[in-house]
Short mmCIF file of C-alpha atoms and ligand atoms in Angstrom, two decimals:
data_model
loop_
_atom_site.label_atom_id
_atom_site.label_comp_id
_atom_site.label_asym_id
_atom_site.label_seq_id
_atom_site.Cartn_x
_atom_site.Cartn_y
_atom_site.Cartn_z
CA MET A 25 0.00 0.00 0.00
CA ARG A 26 1.33 3.41 -0.96
CA ILE A 27 -0.47 6.42 0.33
CA ILE A 28 0.05 10.11 0.94
CA LEU A 29 -1.30 11.97 3.95
CA LEU A 30 -2.14 15.52 3.07
CA GLY A 31 -3.16 18.28 5.42
CA PRO A 32 -2.03 21.50 7.07
CA PRO A 33 0.47 21.54 9.94
CA GLY A 34 -1.18 20.22 13.07
CA SER A 35 -3.85 18.32 11.14
CA GLY A 36 -2.69 15.03 12.60
CA LYS A 37 -0.71 13.57 9.71
CA GLY A 38 2.12 12.35 11.92
CA THR A 39 -0.21 10.86 14.54
CA GLN A 40 -2.29 9.07 11.95
CA ALA A 41 0.74 7.89 10.01
CA GLN A 42 2.11 6.19 13.12
CA ARG A 43 -1.19 4.46 13.76
CA LEU A 44 -1.48 3.31 10.15
CA VAL A 45 2.08 1.97 10.32
CA GLN A 46 0.98 -0.28 13.17
CA ARG A 47 -2.21 -1.35 11.44
CA PHE A 48 -0.79 -2.09 8.05
CA GLY A 49 2.88 -2.84 8.72
CA ILE A 50 4.22 -0.31 6.25
CA VAL A 51 6.74 2.46 6.84
CA GLN A 52 6.13 6.12 7.51
CA LEU A 53 8.27 8.43 5.44
CA SER A 54 8.14 11.87 6.99
CA THR A 55 10.23 14.49 5.21
CA GLY A 56 9.86 16.75 8.26
CA GLU A 57 11.40 14.07 10.51
CA MET A 58 14.15 13.33 8.02
CA LEU A 59 15.00 17.00 7.69
CA ARG A 60 14.99 17.49 11.47
CA ALA A 61 17.41 14.55 11.76
CA ALA A 62 19.61 16.16 9.10
CA VAL A 63 19.54 19.46 10.99
CA ALA A 64 20.48 17.72 14.25
CA ALA A 65 23.31 15.83 12.56
CA GLU A 66 24.48 19.03 10.84
CA THR A 67 24.72 17.34 7.46
CA PRO A 68 25.01 19.58 4.36
CA ILE A 69 21.26 19.16 3.77
CA GLY A 70 20.57 19.96 7.41
CA LEU A 71 22.62 23.13 7.28
CA LYS A 72 20.73 24.22 4.18
CA ALA A 73 17.32 23.39 5.70
CA LYS A 74 17.78 24.73 9.23
CA ASP A 75 16.85 28.38 8.81
CA ILE A 76 14.19 27.71 6.19
CA MET A 77 12.42 25.30 8.53
CA ALA A 78 12.72 27.59 11.53
CA SER A 79 11.05 30.38 9.58
CA GLY A 80 8.14 28.26 8.32
CA GLY A 81 9.21 28.15 4.67
CA LEU A 82 9.80 25.18 2.42
CA VAL A 83 13.10 23.45 1.75
CA PRO A 84 13.89 23.44 -2.01
CA ASP A 85 12.01 20.82 -4.02
CA GLU A 86 15.14 19.12 -5.36
CA VAL A 87 16.41 18.50 -1.82
CA VAL A 88 13.28 16.72 -0.58
CA VAL A 89 12.71 14.91 -3.87
CA GLY A 90 16.28 13.57 -3.60
CA ILE A 91 15.67 12.41 -0.02
CA ILE A 92 12.41 10.64 -0.91
CA SER A 93 13.80 9.10 -4.06
CA ASP A 94 16.57 7.40 -2.07
CA ARG A 95 14.27 6.45 0.76
CA ILE A 96 11.58 4.65 -1.24
CA GLU A 97 14.27 2.44 -2.77
CA GLN A 98 15.18 0.98 0.60
CA ASP A 99 14.11 -2.52 1.52
CA ASP A 100 11.70 -1.59 4.31
CA ALA A 101 9.69 0.57 1.90
CA LYS A 102 9.17 -2.25 -0.59
CA LYS A 103 5.98 -3.42 1.10
CA GLY A 104 4.52 0.05 1.01
CA PHE A 105 4.75 3.43 2.64
CA ILE A 106 2.89 6.41 3.98
CA LEU A 107 4.24 9.72 2.82
CA ASP A 108 3.78 12.30 5.55
CA GLY A 109 4.69 15.86 4.62
CA PHE A 110 5.59 15.00 1.04
CA PRO A 111 4.74 16.12 -1.57
CA ARG A 112 4.19 19.68 -0.44
CA THR A 113 4.26 21.47 -3.78
CA VAL A 114 2.95 20.68 -7.26
CA PRO A 115 6.50 20.23 -8.64
CA GLN A 116 7.17 17.73 -5.83
CA ALA A 117 3.98 15.85 -6.73
CA GLU A 118 5.02 15.77 -10.38
CA ALA A 119 8.47 14.54 -9.41
CA LEU A 120 6.87 11.84 -7.26
CA ASP A 121 4.69 10.73 -10.18
CA GLY A 122 7.84 10.41 -12.29
CA LEU A 123 9.71 8.50 -9.57
CA LEU A 124 6.90 6.05 -9.00
CA LYS A 125 6.42 5.48 -12.71
CA HIS A 126 10.12 4.85 -13.14
CA LYS A 127 10.10 2.38 -10.27
CA HIS A 128 6.89 0.73 -11.53
CA MET A 129 5.09 1.58 -8.34
CA GLU A 130 1.56 2.86 -8.06
CA LEU A 131 0.06 5.27 -5.61
CA ASP A 132 -3.09 3.86 -4.01
CA ALA A 133 -4.61 6.94 -2.47
CA VAL A 134 -4.08 10.41 -1.11
CA VAL A 135 -5.81 10.93 2.21
CA GLY A 136 -6.61 14.58 2.81
CA LEU A 137 -7.26 15.56 6.41
CA ARG A 138 -9.79 18.36 6.54
CA VAL A 139 -9.49 20.49 9.65
CA ASN A 140 -10.79 23.69 11.05
CA GLU A 141 -7.78 25.97 10.89
CA SER A 142 -8.75 27.89 13.99
CA ALA A 143 -8.14 24.69 15.99
CA LEU A 144 -4.63 24.24 14.64
CA ILE A 145 -2.94 26.85 16.78
CA ASP A 146 -4.38 25.27 19.92
CA ARG A 147 -3.25 21.83 18.77
CA VAL A 148 0.28 22.96 18.05
CA GLU A 149 0.53 24.84 21.34
CA LYS A 150 -0.71 21.74 23.15
CA ARG A 151 1.85 19.59 21.33
CA ALA A 152 4.61 21.99 22.39
CA GLU A 153 3.40 21.95 26.01
CA GLU A 154 3.26 18.15 26.10
CA THR A 155 6.72 17.85 24.60
CA ARG A 156 8.07 20.28 27.19
CA ALA A 157 6.33 18.34 29.98
CA ARG A 158 8.10 15.16 28.82
CA GLY A 159 11.37 17.02 29.15
CA GLU A 160 11.98 16.85 25.40
CA GLU A 161 13.07 19.64 23.15
CA VAL A 162 10.23 21.55 21.48
CA ARG A 163 10.38 22.01 17.70
CA VAL A 164 11.64 25.48 16.91
CA ASP A 165 8.79 25.95 14.45
CA ASP A 166 6.09 24.93 16.93
CA THR A 167 5.28 28.45 18.02
CA ALA A 168 2.12 30.38 17.18
CA GLU A 169 4.12 32.93 15.16
CA VAL A 170 5.83 30.36 12.95
CA LEU A 171 2.65 28.33 12.66
CA VAL A 172 0.87 31.29 11.08
CA ARG A 173 3.65 31.38 8.48
CA ARG A 174 3.55 27.59 8.01
CA LEU A 175 -0.18 27.84 7.39
CA ALA A 176 0.35 30.57 4.81
CA THR A 177 2.99 28.40 3.12
CA TYR A 178 0.57 25.49 3.20
CA ARG A 179 -2.21 27.48 1.58
CA ALA A 180 -0.03 28.93 -1.13
CA GLN A 181 2.06 25.89 -2.01
CA THR A 182 0.48 22.70 -0.69
CA GLU A 183 -3.26 23.26 -0.88
CA PRO A 184 -3.17 23.16 -4.72
CA LEU A 185 -2.35 19.46 -4.33
CA ILE A 186 -5.94 18.88 -3.25
CA HIS A 187 -7.01 19.83 -6.74
CA TYR A 188 -4.05 17.99 -8.30
CA TYR A 189 -4.95 14.65 -6.71
CA SER A 190 -8.66 15.10 -6.97
CA GLU A 191 -8.25 15.53 -10.75
CA LYS A 192 -6.31 12.27 -10.75
CA ARG A 193 -9.13 10.67 -8.76
CA LYS A 194 -6.77 9.76 -5.96
CA LEU A 195 -8.07 12.07 -3.27
CA LEU A 196 -10.05 10.76 -0.31
CA THR A 197 -11.03 13.37 2.23
CA VAL A 198 -11.44 12.60 5.91
CA ASP A 199 -12.76 14.82 8.66
CA GLY A 200 -9.69 15.48 10.79
CA MET A 201 -11.72 17.09 13.58
CA MET A 202 -12.96 13.77 14.94
CA THR A 203 -11.09 11.97 17.73
CA ILE A 204 -7.74 10.39 16.86
CA GLU A 205 -9.28 6.93 17.05
CA GLU A 206 -12.23 7.89 14.83
CA VAL A 207 -9.96 9.44 12.22
CA THR A 208 -7.85 6.27 12.09
CA ARG A 209 -10.96 4.14 11.75
CA GLU A 210 -12.30 6.32 8.97
CA ILE A 211 -9.00 6.30 7.08
CA SER A 212 -8.82 2.50 7.35
CA ARG A 213 -12.40 2.21 6.20
CA ILE A 214 -11.91 4.27 3.07
CA LEU A 215 -8.58 2.59 2.28
CA HIS A 216 -10.35 -0.75 2.40
CA ALA A 217 -13.20 0.64 0.32
CA VAL A 218 -10.92 1.74 -2.51
CA GLY A 219 -8.99 -1.51 -2.40
CA ALA A 220 -5.75 0.05 -1.13
CA VAL A 221 -5.54 -2.56 1.60
CA GLU A 222 -4.90 -6.07 0.44
CA SER A 223 -7.59 -8.22 1.99
CA LYS A 224 -6.14 -10.77 4.33
CA PRO A 225 -8.03 -14.02 4.83
CA SER A 226 -10.46 -12.92 7.49
CA LYS A 227 -12.45 -14.91 10.04
CA LYS A 228 -15.70 -13.30 9.00
CA PRO A 229 -17.07 -14.33 5.62
CA ALA A 230 -16.10 -11.37 3.47
CA PRO A 231 -18.06 -10.52 0.31
CA THR A 232 -14.98 -11.28 -1.80
CA LYS A 233 -15.05 -14.85 -0.49
CA ARG A 234 -18.45 -15.34 -1.94
CA ALA A 235 -17.16 -14.09 -5.25
CA ALA A 236 -14.26 -16.50 -4.99
CA ALA A 237 -16.63 -19.36 -4.46
CA LYS A 238 -18.25 -18.71 -7.83
CA PRO A 239 -17.18 -21.32 -10.30
CA ALA A 240 -16.70 -18.91 -13.20
CA PRO A 241 -12.98 -18.43 -13.88
CA LYS A 242 -13.58 -14.71 -14.48
CA ALA A 243 -14.78 -14.20 -10.91
CA ALA A 244 -11.77 -16.02 -9.53
CA LYS A 245 -9.50 -13.75 -11.52
CA SER A 246 -11.09 -10.59 -10.26
CA VAL A 247 -10.50 -11.73 -6.69
CA ALA A 248 -6.86 -12.48 -7.32
CA ARG A 249 -6.19 -9.03 -8.71
CA THR A 250 -6.81 -6.20 -6.33
CA ARG A 251 -7.39 -3.50 -8.94
CA PRO A 252 -10.54 -4.64 -10.70
CA ALA A 253 -12.05 -5.80 -7.43
CA ALA A 254 -11.31 -2.38 -6.02
CA LYS A 255 -13.17 -0.52 -8.70
CA LYS A 256 -16.69 -1.02 -7.46
CA PRO A 257 -16.23 -0.03 -3.82
CA ALA A 258 -14.23 2.99 -4.95
CA LYS A 259 -17.49 4.56 -6.05
CA THR A 260 -18.97 4.24 -2.59
CA ALA A 261 -15.87 5.68 -1.03
CA ARG A 262 -15.74 8.51 -3.45
CA LYS A 263 -19.25 9.39 -2.47
CA ALA A 264 -18.08 9.82 1.09
CA VAL A 265 -15.27 11.99 -0.15
CA LYS A 266 -16.32 15.55 0.12
CA ARG A 267 -14.89 17.89 -2.42
CA PRO A 268 -14.35 21.28 -0.87
CA SER A 269 -17.51 23.18 -1.57
CA GLY A 270 -17.49 26.89 -2.28
CA ALA A 271 -18.44 27.60 1.31
CA ALA A 272 -15.81 25.24 2.69
CA LYS A 273 -13.14 26.82 0.52
CA LYS A 274 -14.13 30.23 1.78
CA ALA A 275 -14.00 28.98 5.35
CA VAL A 276 -10.50 27.67 4.77
CA LYS A 277 -9.43 30.96 3.28
CA ARG A 278 -11.01 32.98 6.02
CA ALA A 279 -9.69 30.88 8.84
CA PRO A 280 -6.09 32.12 8.77
CA ALA A 281 -7.24 35.64 9.38
CA ARG A 282 -9.09 34.41 12.44
CA ALA A 283 -6.09 32.35 13.48
CA ALA A 284 -3.84 35.34 13.10
CA LYS A 285 -6.21 37.46 15.18
CA LYS A 286 -6.23 34.84 17.87
CA VAL A 287 -2.46 34.87 18.02
CA THR A 288 -2.42 38.59 18.28
CA LYS A 289 -4.94 38.43 21.08
CA LYS A 290 -2.95 35.77 22.88
CA ARG A 291 0.25 37.66 22.49
CA ALA A 292 -1.45 40.81 23.69
CA LYS A 293 -2.59 38.96 26.77
CA ALA A 294 0.88 37.54 27.49
P1 ADP B 34 4.24 20.15 9.71
O1 ADP B 34 3.48 19.26 8.79
O2 ADP B 34 3.79 20.03 11.12
O3 ADP B 34 4.29 21.56 9.23
P2 ADP B 34 6.73 18.74 9.15
O4 ADP B 34 7.37 18.04 10.27
O5 ADP B 34 6.11 17.90 8.08
O6 ADP B 34 5.74 19.77 9.77
O7 ADP B 34 7.79 19.69 8.42
C1 ADP B 34 8.52 20.67 9.12
C2 ADP B 34 9.25 21.61 8.14
O8 ADP B 34 10.14 20.83 7.32
C3 ADP B 34 8.35 22.31 7.14
O9 ADP B 34 7.79 23.49 7.66
C4 ADP B 34 9.35 22.58 6.00
O10 ADP B 34 10.20 23.67 6.27
C5 ADP B 34 10.21 21.33 5.99
N1 ADP B 34 9.65 20.31 5.07
C6 ADP B 34 9.12 19.11 5.41
N2 ADP B 34 8.71 18.45 4.32
C7 ADP B 34 8.98 19.25 3.26
C8 ADP B 34 8.77 19.14 1.86
N3 ADP B 34 8.19 18.07 1.32
N4 ADP B 34 9.19 20.17 1.06
C9 ADP B 34 9.78 21.24 1.58
N5 ADP B 34 9.99 21.42 2.89
C10 ADP B 34 9.60 20.44 3.74
#
């Protein structure tokens, strides 16, 4: 299974990726984590990325594309992967398409986490507090000020990917405002529905089993291959996928202004 998690900072990509790793036994490839490791190790890439990351901007496309290209070649990624934080720009998405094509790999789905932006600042502040409470170092970009800039970067450079993948019929949108557990359940449900998850022999009689029991050789074939079998349920899942409506788009666009106000208020209070 190869999927992308898409969503603004604080939308829960990292949390969900870790949970999906446990559920499906595939690896999480987080460009943010990789870049933070490079910064900590003071590698040439890290030195290049450090200030850009701290200011809420994006590291150059060729740098992250190079990192991902090497990473998906490694053995542990052969079974599948979850891309978390990549791609973040249309050129990165195009480069990824090229990489996957070259490696004869296919992308199963792009899971877009839809969140109310006004909640993001609170989430990020909470994450910083919890990290501090554990005695760990807080991310330098996990401050309200930088978050506002990261959100602006997201809107300008990453949000167009929603359109990019929805045109390619890869986008599945999930409500990221539900509880962590509910979001995981919903992601798993839609991944099963589009056939991204290879069905394991289950204890319960699954509908595919009934198809397998049919004597016609055609039916047996369609069970063996995941793609054709996946086609039908995809329709149902796509129904559940909400394209951003005009109103929703407006709400997303308006939210940063509110978020920014909130920060100002908070800072004024402090
Ligand atoms: P978040 O999703 O919470 O904003 P990440 O941990 O994914 O944070 O990324 C942290 C920072 O690393 C980003 O703000 C950006 O500077 C850099 N970064 C991560 N992934 C990419 C990418 N694909 N392209 C460019 N920069 C990236």
